[in-house]
Tab-separated table of C-alpha atoms and ligand atoms in Angstrom:
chain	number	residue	atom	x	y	z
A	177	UNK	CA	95.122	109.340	149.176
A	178	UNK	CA	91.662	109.671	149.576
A	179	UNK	CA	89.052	106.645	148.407
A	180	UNK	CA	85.830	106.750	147.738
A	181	UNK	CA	84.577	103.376	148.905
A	182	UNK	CA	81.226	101.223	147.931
A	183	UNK	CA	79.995	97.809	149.681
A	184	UNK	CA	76.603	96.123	147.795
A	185	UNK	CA	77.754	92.428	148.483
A	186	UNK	CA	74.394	91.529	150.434
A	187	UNK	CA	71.920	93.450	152.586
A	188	UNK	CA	73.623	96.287	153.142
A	189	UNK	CA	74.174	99.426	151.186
A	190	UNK	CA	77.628	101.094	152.309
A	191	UNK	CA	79.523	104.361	151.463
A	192	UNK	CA	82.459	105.623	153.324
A	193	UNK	CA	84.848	108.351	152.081
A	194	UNK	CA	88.374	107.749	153.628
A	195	UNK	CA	91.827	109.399	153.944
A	196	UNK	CA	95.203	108.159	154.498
A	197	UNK	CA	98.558	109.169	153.931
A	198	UNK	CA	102.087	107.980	152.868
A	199	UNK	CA	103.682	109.053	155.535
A	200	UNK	CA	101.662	106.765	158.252
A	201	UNK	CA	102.882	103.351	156.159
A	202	UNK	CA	104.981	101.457	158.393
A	203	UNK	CA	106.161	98.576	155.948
A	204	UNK	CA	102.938	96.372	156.379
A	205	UNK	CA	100.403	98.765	157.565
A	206	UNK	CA	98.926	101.802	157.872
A	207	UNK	CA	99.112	103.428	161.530
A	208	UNK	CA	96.297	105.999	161.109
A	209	UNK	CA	93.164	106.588	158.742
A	210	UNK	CA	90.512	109.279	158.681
A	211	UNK	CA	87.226	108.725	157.864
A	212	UNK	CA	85.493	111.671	156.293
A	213	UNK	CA	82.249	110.639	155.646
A	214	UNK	CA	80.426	106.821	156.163
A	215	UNK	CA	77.153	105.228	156.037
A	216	UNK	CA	75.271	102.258	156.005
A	217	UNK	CA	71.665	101.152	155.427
A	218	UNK	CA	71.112	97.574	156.924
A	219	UNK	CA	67.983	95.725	154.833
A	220	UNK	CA	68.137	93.194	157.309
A	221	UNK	CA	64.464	94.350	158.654
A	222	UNK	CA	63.016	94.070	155.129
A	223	UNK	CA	64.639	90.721	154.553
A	224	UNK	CA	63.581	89.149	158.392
A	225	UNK	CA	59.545	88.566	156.311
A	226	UNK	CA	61.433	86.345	153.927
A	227	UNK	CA	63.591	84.584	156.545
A	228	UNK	CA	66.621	84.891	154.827
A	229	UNK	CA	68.352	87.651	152.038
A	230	UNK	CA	65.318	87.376	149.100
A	231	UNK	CA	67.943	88.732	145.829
A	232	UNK	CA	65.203	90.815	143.965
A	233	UNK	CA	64.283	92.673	147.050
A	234	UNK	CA	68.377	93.437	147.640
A	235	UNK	CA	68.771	94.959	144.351
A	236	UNK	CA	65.758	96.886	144.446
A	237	UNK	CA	67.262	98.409	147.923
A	238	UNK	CA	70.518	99.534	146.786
A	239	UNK	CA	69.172	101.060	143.833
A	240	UNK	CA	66.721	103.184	146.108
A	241	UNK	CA	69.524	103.357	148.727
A	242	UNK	CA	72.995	104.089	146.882
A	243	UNK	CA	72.736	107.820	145.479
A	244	UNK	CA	71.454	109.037	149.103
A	245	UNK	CA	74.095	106.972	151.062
A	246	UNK	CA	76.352	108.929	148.264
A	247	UNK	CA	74.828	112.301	148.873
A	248	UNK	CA	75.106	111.371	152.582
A	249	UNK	CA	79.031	110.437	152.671
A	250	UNK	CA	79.689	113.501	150.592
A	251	UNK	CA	77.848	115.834	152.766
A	252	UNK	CA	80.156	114.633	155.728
A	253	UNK	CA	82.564	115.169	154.407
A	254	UNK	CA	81.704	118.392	153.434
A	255	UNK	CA	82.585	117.369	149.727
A	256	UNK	CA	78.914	118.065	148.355
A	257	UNK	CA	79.265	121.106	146.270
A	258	UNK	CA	76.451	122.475	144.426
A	259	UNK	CA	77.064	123.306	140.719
A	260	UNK	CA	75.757	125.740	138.212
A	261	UNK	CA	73.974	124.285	134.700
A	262	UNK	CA	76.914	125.456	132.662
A	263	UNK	CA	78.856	123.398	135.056
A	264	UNK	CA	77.002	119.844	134.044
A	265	UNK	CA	78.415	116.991	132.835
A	266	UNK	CA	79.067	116.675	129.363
A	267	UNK	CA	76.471	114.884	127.052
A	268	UNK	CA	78.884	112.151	125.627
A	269	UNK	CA	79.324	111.187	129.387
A	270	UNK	CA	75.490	110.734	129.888
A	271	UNK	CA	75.182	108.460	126.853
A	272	UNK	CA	78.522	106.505	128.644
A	273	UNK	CA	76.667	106.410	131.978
A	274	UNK	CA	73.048	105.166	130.425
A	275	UNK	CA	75.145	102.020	128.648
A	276	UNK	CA	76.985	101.370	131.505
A	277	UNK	CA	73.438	101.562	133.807
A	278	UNK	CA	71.272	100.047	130.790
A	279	UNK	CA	70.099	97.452	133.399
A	280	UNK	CA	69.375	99.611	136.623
A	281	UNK	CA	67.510	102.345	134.880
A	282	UNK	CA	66.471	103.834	137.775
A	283	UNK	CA	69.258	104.350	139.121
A	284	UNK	CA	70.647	106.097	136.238
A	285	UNK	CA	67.697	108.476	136.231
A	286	UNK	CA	68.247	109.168	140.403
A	287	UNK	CA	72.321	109.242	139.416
A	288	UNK	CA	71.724	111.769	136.431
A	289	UNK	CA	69.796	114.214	138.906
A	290	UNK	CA	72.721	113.835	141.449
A	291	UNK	CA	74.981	115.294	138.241
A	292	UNK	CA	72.575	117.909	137.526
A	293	UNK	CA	73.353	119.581	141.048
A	294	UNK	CA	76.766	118.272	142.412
A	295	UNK	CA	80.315	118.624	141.208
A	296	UNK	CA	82.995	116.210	141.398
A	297	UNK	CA	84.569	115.521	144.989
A	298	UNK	CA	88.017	116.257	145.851
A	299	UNK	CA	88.839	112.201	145.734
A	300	UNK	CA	91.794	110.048	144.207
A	301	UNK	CA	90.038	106.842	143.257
A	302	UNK	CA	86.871	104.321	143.623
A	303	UNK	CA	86.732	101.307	145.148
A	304	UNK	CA	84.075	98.710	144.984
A	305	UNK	CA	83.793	95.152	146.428
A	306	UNK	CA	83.104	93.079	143.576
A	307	UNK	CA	82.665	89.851	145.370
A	308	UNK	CA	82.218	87.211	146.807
A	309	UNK	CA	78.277	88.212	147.267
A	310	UNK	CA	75.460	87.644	145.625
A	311	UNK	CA	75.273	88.745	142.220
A	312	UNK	CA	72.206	90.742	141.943
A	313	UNK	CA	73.160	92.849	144.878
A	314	UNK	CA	76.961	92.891	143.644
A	315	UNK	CA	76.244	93.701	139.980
A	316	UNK	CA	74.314	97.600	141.257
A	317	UNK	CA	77.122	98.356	142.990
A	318	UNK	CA	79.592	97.305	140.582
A	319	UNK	CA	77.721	99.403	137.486
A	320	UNK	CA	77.406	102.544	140.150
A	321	UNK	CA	81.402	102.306	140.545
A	322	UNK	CA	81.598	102.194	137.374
A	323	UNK	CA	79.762	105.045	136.244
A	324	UNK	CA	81.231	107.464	138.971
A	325	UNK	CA	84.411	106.613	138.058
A	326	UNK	CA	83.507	107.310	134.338
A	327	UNK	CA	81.506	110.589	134.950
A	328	UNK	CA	84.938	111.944	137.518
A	329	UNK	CA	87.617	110.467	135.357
A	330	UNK	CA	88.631	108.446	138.472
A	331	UNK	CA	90.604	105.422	138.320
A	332	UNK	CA	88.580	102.481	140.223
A	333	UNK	CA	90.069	98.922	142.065
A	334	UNK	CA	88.240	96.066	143.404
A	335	UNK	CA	87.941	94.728	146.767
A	336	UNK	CA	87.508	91.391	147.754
A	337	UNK	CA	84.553	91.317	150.708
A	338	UNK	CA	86.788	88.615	152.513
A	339	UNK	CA	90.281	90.489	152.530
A	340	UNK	CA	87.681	93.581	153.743
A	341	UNK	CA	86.523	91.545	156.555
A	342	UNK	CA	90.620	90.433	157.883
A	343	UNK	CA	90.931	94.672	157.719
A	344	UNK	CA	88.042	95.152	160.000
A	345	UNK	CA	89.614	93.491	162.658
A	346	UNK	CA	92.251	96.163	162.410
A	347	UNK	CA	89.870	99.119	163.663
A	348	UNK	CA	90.051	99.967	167.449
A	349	UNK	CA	87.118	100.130	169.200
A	350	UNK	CA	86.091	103.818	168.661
A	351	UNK	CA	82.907	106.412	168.004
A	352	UNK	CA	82.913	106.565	164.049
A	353	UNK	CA	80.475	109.582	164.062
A	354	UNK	CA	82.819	111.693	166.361
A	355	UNK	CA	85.528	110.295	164.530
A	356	UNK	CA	84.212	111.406	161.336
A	357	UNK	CA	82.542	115.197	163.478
A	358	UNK	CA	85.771	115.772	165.385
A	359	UNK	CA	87.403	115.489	161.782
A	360	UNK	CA	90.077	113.041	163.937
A	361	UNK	CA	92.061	110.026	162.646
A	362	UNK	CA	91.867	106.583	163.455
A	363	UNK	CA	94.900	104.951	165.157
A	364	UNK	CA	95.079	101.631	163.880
A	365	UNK	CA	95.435	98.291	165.445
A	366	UNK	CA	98.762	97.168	165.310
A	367	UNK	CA	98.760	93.957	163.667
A	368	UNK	CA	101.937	91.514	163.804
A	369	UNK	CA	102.218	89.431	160.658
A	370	UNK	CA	102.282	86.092	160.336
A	371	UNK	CA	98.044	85.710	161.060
A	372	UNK	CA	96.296	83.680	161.258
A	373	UNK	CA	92.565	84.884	160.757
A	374	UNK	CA	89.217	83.180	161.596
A	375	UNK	CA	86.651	84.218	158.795
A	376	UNK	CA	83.286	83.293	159.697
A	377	UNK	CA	80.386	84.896	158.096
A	378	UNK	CA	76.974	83.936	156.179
A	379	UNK	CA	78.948	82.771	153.333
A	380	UNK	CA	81.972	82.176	154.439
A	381	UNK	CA	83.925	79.782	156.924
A	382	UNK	CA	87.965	79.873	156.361
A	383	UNK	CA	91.079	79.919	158.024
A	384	UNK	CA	93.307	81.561	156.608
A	385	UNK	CA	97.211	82.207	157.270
A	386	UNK	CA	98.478	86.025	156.065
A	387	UNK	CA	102.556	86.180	155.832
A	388	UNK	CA	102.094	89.699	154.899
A	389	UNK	CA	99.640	92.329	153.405
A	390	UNK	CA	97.753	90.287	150.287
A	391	UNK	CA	99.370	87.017	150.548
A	392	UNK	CA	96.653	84.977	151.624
A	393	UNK	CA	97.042	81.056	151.824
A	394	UNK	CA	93.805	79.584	152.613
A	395	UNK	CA	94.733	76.307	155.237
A	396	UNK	CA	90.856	75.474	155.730
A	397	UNK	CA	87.243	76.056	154.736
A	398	UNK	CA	83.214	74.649	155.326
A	399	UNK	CA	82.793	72.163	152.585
A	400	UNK	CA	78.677	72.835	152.868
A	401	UNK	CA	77.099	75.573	155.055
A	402	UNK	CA	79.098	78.414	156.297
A	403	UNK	CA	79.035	78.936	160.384
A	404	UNK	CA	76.372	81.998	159.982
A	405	UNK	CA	74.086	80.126	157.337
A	406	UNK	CA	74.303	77.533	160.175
A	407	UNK	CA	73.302	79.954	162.596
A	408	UNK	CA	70.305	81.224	160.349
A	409	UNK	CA	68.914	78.271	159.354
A	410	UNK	CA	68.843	76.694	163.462
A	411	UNK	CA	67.360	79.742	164.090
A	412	UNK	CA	64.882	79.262	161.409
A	413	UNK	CA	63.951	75.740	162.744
A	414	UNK	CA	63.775	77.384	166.396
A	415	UNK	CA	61.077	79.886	165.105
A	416	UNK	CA	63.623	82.684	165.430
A	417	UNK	CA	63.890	85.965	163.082
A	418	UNK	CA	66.671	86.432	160.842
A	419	UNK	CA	69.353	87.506	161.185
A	420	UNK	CA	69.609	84.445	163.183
A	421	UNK	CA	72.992	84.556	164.851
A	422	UNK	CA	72.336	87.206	167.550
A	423	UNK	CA	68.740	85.367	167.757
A	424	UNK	CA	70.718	82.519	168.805
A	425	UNK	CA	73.343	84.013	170.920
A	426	UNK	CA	70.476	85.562	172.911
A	427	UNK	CA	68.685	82.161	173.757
A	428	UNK	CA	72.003	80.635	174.719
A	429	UNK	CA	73.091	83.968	176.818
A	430	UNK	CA	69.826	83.136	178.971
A	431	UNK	CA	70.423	79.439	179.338
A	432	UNK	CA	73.801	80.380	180.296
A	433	UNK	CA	72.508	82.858	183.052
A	434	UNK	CA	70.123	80.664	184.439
A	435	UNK	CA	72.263	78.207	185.926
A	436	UNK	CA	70.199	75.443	184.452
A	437	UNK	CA	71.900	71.946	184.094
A	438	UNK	CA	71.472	71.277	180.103
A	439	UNK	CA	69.600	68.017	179.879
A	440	UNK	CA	71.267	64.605	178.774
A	441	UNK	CA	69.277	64.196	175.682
A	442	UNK	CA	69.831	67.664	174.618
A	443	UNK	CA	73.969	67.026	172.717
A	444	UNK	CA	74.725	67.509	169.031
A	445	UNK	CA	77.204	65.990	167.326
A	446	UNK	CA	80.878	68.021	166.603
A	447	UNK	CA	81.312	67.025	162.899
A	448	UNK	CA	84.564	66.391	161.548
A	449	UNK	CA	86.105	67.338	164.704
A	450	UNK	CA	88.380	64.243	164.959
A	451	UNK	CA	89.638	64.892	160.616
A	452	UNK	CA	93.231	65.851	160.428
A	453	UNK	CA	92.274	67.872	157.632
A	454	UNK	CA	91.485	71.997	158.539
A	455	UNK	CA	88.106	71.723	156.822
A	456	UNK	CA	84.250	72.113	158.432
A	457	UNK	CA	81.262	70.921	157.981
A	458	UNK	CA	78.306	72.538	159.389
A	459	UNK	CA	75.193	71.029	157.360
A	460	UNK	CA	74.519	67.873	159.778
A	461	UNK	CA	74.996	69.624	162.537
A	462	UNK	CA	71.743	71.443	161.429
A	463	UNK	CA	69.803	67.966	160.546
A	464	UNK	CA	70.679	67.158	164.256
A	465	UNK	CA	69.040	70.508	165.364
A	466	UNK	CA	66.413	69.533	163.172
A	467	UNK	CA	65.968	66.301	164.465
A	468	UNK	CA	66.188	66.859	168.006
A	469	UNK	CA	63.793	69.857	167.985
A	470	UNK	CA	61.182	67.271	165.932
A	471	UNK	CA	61.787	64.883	169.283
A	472	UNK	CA	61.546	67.778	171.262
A	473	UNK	CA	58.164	68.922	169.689
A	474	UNK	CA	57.015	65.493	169.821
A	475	UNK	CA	57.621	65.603	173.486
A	476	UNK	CA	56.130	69.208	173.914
A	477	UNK	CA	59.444	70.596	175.335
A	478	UNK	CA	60.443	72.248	172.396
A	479	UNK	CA	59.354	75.472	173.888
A	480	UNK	CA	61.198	74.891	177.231
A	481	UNK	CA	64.086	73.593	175.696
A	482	UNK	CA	65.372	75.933	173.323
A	483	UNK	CA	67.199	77.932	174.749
A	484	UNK	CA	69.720	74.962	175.686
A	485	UNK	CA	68.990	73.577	172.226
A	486	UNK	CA	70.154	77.093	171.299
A	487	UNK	CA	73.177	76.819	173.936
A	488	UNK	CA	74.318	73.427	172.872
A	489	UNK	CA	74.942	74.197	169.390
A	490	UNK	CA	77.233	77.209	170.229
A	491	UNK	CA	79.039	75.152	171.910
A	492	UNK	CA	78.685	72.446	169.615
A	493	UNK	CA	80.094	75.201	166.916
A	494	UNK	CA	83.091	76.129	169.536
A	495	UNK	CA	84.042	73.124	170.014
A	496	UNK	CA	84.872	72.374	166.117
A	497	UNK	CA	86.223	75.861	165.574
A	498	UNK	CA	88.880	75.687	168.297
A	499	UNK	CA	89.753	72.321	167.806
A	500	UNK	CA	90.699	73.238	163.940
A	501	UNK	CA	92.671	76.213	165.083
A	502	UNK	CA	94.668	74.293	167.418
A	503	UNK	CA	95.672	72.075	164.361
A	504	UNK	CA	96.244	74.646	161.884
A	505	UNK	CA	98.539	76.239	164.545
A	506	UNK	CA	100.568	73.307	164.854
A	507	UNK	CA	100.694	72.781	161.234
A	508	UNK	CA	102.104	76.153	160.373
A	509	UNK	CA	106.004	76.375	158.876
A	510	UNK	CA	106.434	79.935	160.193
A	511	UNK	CA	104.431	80.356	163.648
A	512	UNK	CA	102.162	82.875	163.083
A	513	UNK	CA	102.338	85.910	165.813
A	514	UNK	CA	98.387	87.212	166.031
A	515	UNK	CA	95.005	86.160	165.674
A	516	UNK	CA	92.315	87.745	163.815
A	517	UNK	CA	88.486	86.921	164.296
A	518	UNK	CA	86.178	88.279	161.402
A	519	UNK	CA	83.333	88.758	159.479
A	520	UNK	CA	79.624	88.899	160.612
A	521	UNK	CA	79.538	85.783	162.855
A	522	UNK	CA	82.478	87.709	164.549
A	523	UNK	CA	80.531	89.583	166.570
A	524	UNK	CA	79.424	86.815	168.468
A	525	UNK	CA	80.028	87.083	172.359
A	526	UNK	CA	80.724	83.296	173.473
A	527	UNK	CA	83.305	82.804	170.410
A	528	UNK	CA	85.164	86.242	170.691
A	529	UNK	CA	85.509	85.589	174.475
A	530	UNK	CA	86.618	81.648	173.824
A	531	UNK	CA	89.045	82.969	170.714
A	532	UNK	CA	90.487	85.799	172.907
A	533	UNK	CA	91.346	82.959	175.793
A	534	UNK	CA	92.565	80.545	173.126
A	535	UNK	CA	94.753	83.319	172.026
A	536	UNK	CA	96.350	84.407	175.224
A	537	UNK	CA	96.722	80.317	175.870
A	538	UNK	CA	98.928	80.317	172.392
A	539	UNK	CA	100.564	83.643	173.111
A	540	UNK	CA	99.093	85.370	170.237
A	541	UNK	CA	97.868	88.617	170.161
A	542	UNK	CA	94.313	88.715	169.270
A	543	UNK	CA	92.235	91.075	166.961
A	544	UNK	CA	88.790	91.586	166.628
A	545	UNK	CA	86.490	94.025	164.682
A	546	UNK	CA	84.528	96.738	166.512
A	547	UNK	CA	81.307	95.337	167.069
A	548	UNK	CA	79.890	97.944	164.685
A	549	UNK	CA	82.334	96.707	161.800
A	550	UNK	CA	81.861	93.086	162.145
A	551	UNK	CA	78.884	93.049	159.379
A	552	UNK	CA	79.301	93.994	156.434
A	553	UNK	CA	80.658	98.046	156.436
A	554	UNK	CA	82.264	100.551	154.018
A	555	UNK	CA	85.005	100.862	156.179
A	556	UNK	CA	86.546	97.759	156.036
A	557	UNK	CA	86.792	97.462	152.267
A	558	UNK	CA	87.799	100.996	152.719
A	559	UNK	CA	90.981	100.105	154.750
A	560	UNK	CA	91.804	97.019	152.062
A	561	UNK	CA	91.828	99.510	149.178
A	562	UNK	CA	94.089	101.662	150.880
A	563	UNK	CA	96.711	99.029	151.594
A	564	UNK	CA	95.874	97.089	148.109
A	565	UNK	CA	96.723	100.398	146.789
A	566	UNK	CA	99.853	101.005	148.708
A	567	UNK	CA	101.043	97.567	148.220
A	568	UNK	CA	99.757	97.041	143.923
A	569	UNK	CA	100.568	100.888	143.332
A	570	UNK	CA	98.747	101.556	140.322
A	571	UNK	CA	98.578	97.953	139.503
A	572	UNK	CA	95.369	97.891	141.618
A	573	UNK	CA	93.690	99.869	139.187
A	574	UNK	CA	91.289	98.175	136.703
A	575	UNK	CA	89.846	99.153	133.284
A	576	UNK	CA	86.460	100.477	133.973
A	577	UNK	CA	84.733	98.185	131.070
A	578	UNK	CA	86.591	94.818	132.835
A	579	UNK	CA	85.236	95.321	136.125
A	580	UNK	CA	82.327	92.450	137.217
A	581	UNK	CA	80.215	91.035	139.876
A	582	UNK	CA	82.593	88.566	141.087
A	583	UNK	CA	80.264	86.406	143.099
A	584	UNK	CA	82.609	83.726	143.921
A	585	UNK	CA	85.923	85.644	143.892
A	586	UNK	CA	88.192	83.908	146.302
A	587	UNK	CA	90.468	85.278	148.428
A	588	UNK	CA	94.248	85.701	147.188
A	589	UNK	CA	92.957	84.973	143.109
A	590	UNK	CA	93.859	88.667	141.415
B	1027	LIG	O1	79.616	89.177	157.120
B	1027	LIG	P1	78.141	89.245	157.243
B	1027	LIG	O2	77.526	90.482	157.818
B	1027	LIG	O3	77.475	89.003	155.851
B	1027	LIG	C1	78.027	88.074	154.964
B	1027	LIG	O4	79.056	88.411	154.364
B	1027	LIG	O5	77.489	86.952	154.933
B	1027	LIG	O6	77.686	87.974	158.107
B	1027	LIG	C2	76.317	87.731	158.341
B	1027	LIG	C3	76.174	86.507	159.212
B	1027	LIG	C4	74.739	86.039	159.341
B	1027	LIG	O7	74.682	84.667	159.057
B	1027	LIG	C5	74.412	86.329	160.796
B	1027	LIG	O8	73.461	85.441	161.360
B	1027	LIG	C6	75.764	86.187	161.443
B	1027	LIG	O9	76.656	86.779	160.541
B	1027	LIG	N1	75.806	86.845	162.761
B	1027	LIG	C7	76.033	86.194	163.916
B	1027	LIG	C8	75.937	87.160	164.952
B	1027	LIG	N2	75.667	88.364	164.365
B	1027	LIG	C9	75.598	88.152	163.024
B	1027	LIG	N3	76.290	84.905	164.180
B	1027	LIG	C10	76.464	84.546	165.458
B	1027	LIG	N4	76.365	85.394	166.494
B	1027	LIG	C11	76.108	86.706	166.299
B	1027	LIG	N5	76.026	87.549	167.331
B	1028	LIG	ZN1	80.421	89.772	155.019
């Protein structure tokens, strides 16, 4: 089976083209996968002016960005074939693709050039992840799944970004580009079910127990900010760039190294670390940044200080996150056998190190995405659709006219 796969949720613009095959299912998972073609184009540079993801400018991007990344993943995978005229698609289809592109017009006119010189691909379906993102950046790549799937008779199923992220913590730690030039397959990560998976990204915050492939209960989530909007927006008040997580990690890395004692005055509060309940809350904890960089400021330390500012709210977000863990553990009917950490805040360095110890303290195995997968990828959703497609069989598939930016989809709804 081989997937054509499309990620717009946020800032980055994502194609992969991936193989697996029947043979390599093992019940609950596939043991191998070959990637023949994948790209990404991060925004995140364009979006740092703005401090945070501006929606126009997203849109705009993967409009400009989606029939090269396309061009790009097909080359790869040595799947662009040039056509002759009498070879071009047929005009009823062009009428199809401007209705179902009426809204990104310039994308239809890049798109209809693309058909003018390039043949269908040697692929068995589309996938795009139709939420949760934002909506203006979901809805291009929705419509572009939609009209390749129209103009290659391909069927097309949706991917939630979520479920994407719990696959990325299935992929080794490998080379994709001599992965993808050596033409050799991935060997999976061999994942025991029942997981329990850490989701932590810059919408997101949710722990969430998997008995098997797609059945997802959801034990805990933020009921404000999500752990990387946290991260942002203290990095925002510290004068950092955005992204702000790695900003962050950096200060508090070189606090760490110093061998500086932290300062009495410089603590944060651990919020809703003593509920019984398995949900966060991250929004105080930045009105304490905020308040304690004001004293700060007021004090003129601010500048000296924040990198243990920067320090003590890691551990300030540790703290909370492993204390939640340890009670959804204990709550759990069936005891769950591994530990996943993902989505973007996953590739932090103090909380894969602290989950990987809290693991081996439980006697779980632990799982964590490549660094290069733990944003937002093509590869991940990639993975889901294959095992939403060997789990649903054709049930996965959707009607090309009922597909939509799902911008709040949760996790486990069909
Ligand atoms: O999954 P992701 O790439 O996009 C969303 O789906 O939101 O996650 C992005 C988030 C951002 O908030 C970013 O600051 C955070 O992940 N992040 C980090 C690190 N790298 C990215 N947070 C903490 N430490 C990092 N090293
Ligand atoms: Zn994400």
């Amino acid at each position: 089976m081989r997937i054509l796969n499309i990620e717009s949720t946020c800032d980055e613009t994502a194609i992969s083209i991936t193989e697996t095959n029947e043979s390599d299912w093992g019940g609950a998972q596939f043991s191998k996968i070959k990637i023949l073609g994948d790209t990404l184009n991060s925004q995140a540079a364009l979006h740092a002016e703005f401090g945070g993801v501006y929606p126009s400018l997203a849109k705009r991007e993967h409009i400009k960005n989606l029939v090269p990344a396309l061009e790009f993943a097909l080359a790869q995978a040595r799947m662009l074939y040039r056509i002759s005229p009498e070879q071009k698609i047929e005009k009823e289809k062009i009428a199809e693709l401007a209705k179902i592109l009426e809204r990104e017009k310039e994308l239809f006119a890049r798109l209809i050039l693309f058909f003018a010189q390039y043949g269908r691909p040697n692929i068995d379906a589309i996938s795009i992840v139709s939420g949760p993102g934002l909506a203006p950046a979901l809805w291009v790549g929705v419509n572009f799944a939609r009209a390749l799937a129209m103009a290659w008779d391909l069927p097309i199923l949706e991917v939630n970004h979520m479920e994407g992220h719990i696959y990325s913590s299935f992929f080794p730690d490998f080379d994709i580009d001599s992965a993808i030039k050596n033409e050799e397959e991935v060997t999976l990560n061999k994942i025991q079910y029942p997981a329990l998976t850490l989701l932590l990204s810059g919408g997101h915050t949710e722990i969430v127990y998997i008995k098997e492939p797609l059945n997802y209960k959801k034990l805990g989530q933020t009921l404000d900010d999500a752990v990387g909007e946290a991260y942002d927006k203290v990095a925002r008040l510290l004068g950092l760039s955005y992204p702000g997580g790695p900003e962050i990690s950096r200060l508090s890395d070189n606090f760490e190294k110093s061998g500086r004692k932290k300062p009495e005055d410089i603590k944060l509060p651990r919020p809703k670390i003593q509920d019984y309940d398995l949900d966060f809350s991250f929004s105080g904890l930045k009105t304490a940044v905020l308040r304690l960089a004001q004293k700060l400021e007021e004090e003129k330390r601010l500048e000296k200080e924040k990198e243990a500012v920067a320090y003590e709210f890691e551990l300030a977000v540790q703290d909370v996150i492993l204390t939640k863990l340890k009670k959804a553990l204990e709550a759990l009917e069936e005891p769950a056998k591994s530990l996943l950490f993902a989505g973007g805040v996953s590739a932090n360095r103090r909380l894969r190190d602290a989950l990987e110890k809290f693991a081996k303290e439980n006697k779980l195995s632990f799982f964590k995405p490549p660094l290069k997968l733990s944003g937002d990828n093509a590869l991940m959703s990639a993975l889901a659709a294959h095992i939403r497609l060997k789990v649903l069989n054709s049930k996965a598939y959707r009607n090309i006219e009922d597909i939509e930016a799902r911008s709040n989809w949760a996790l486990g709804e069909d």
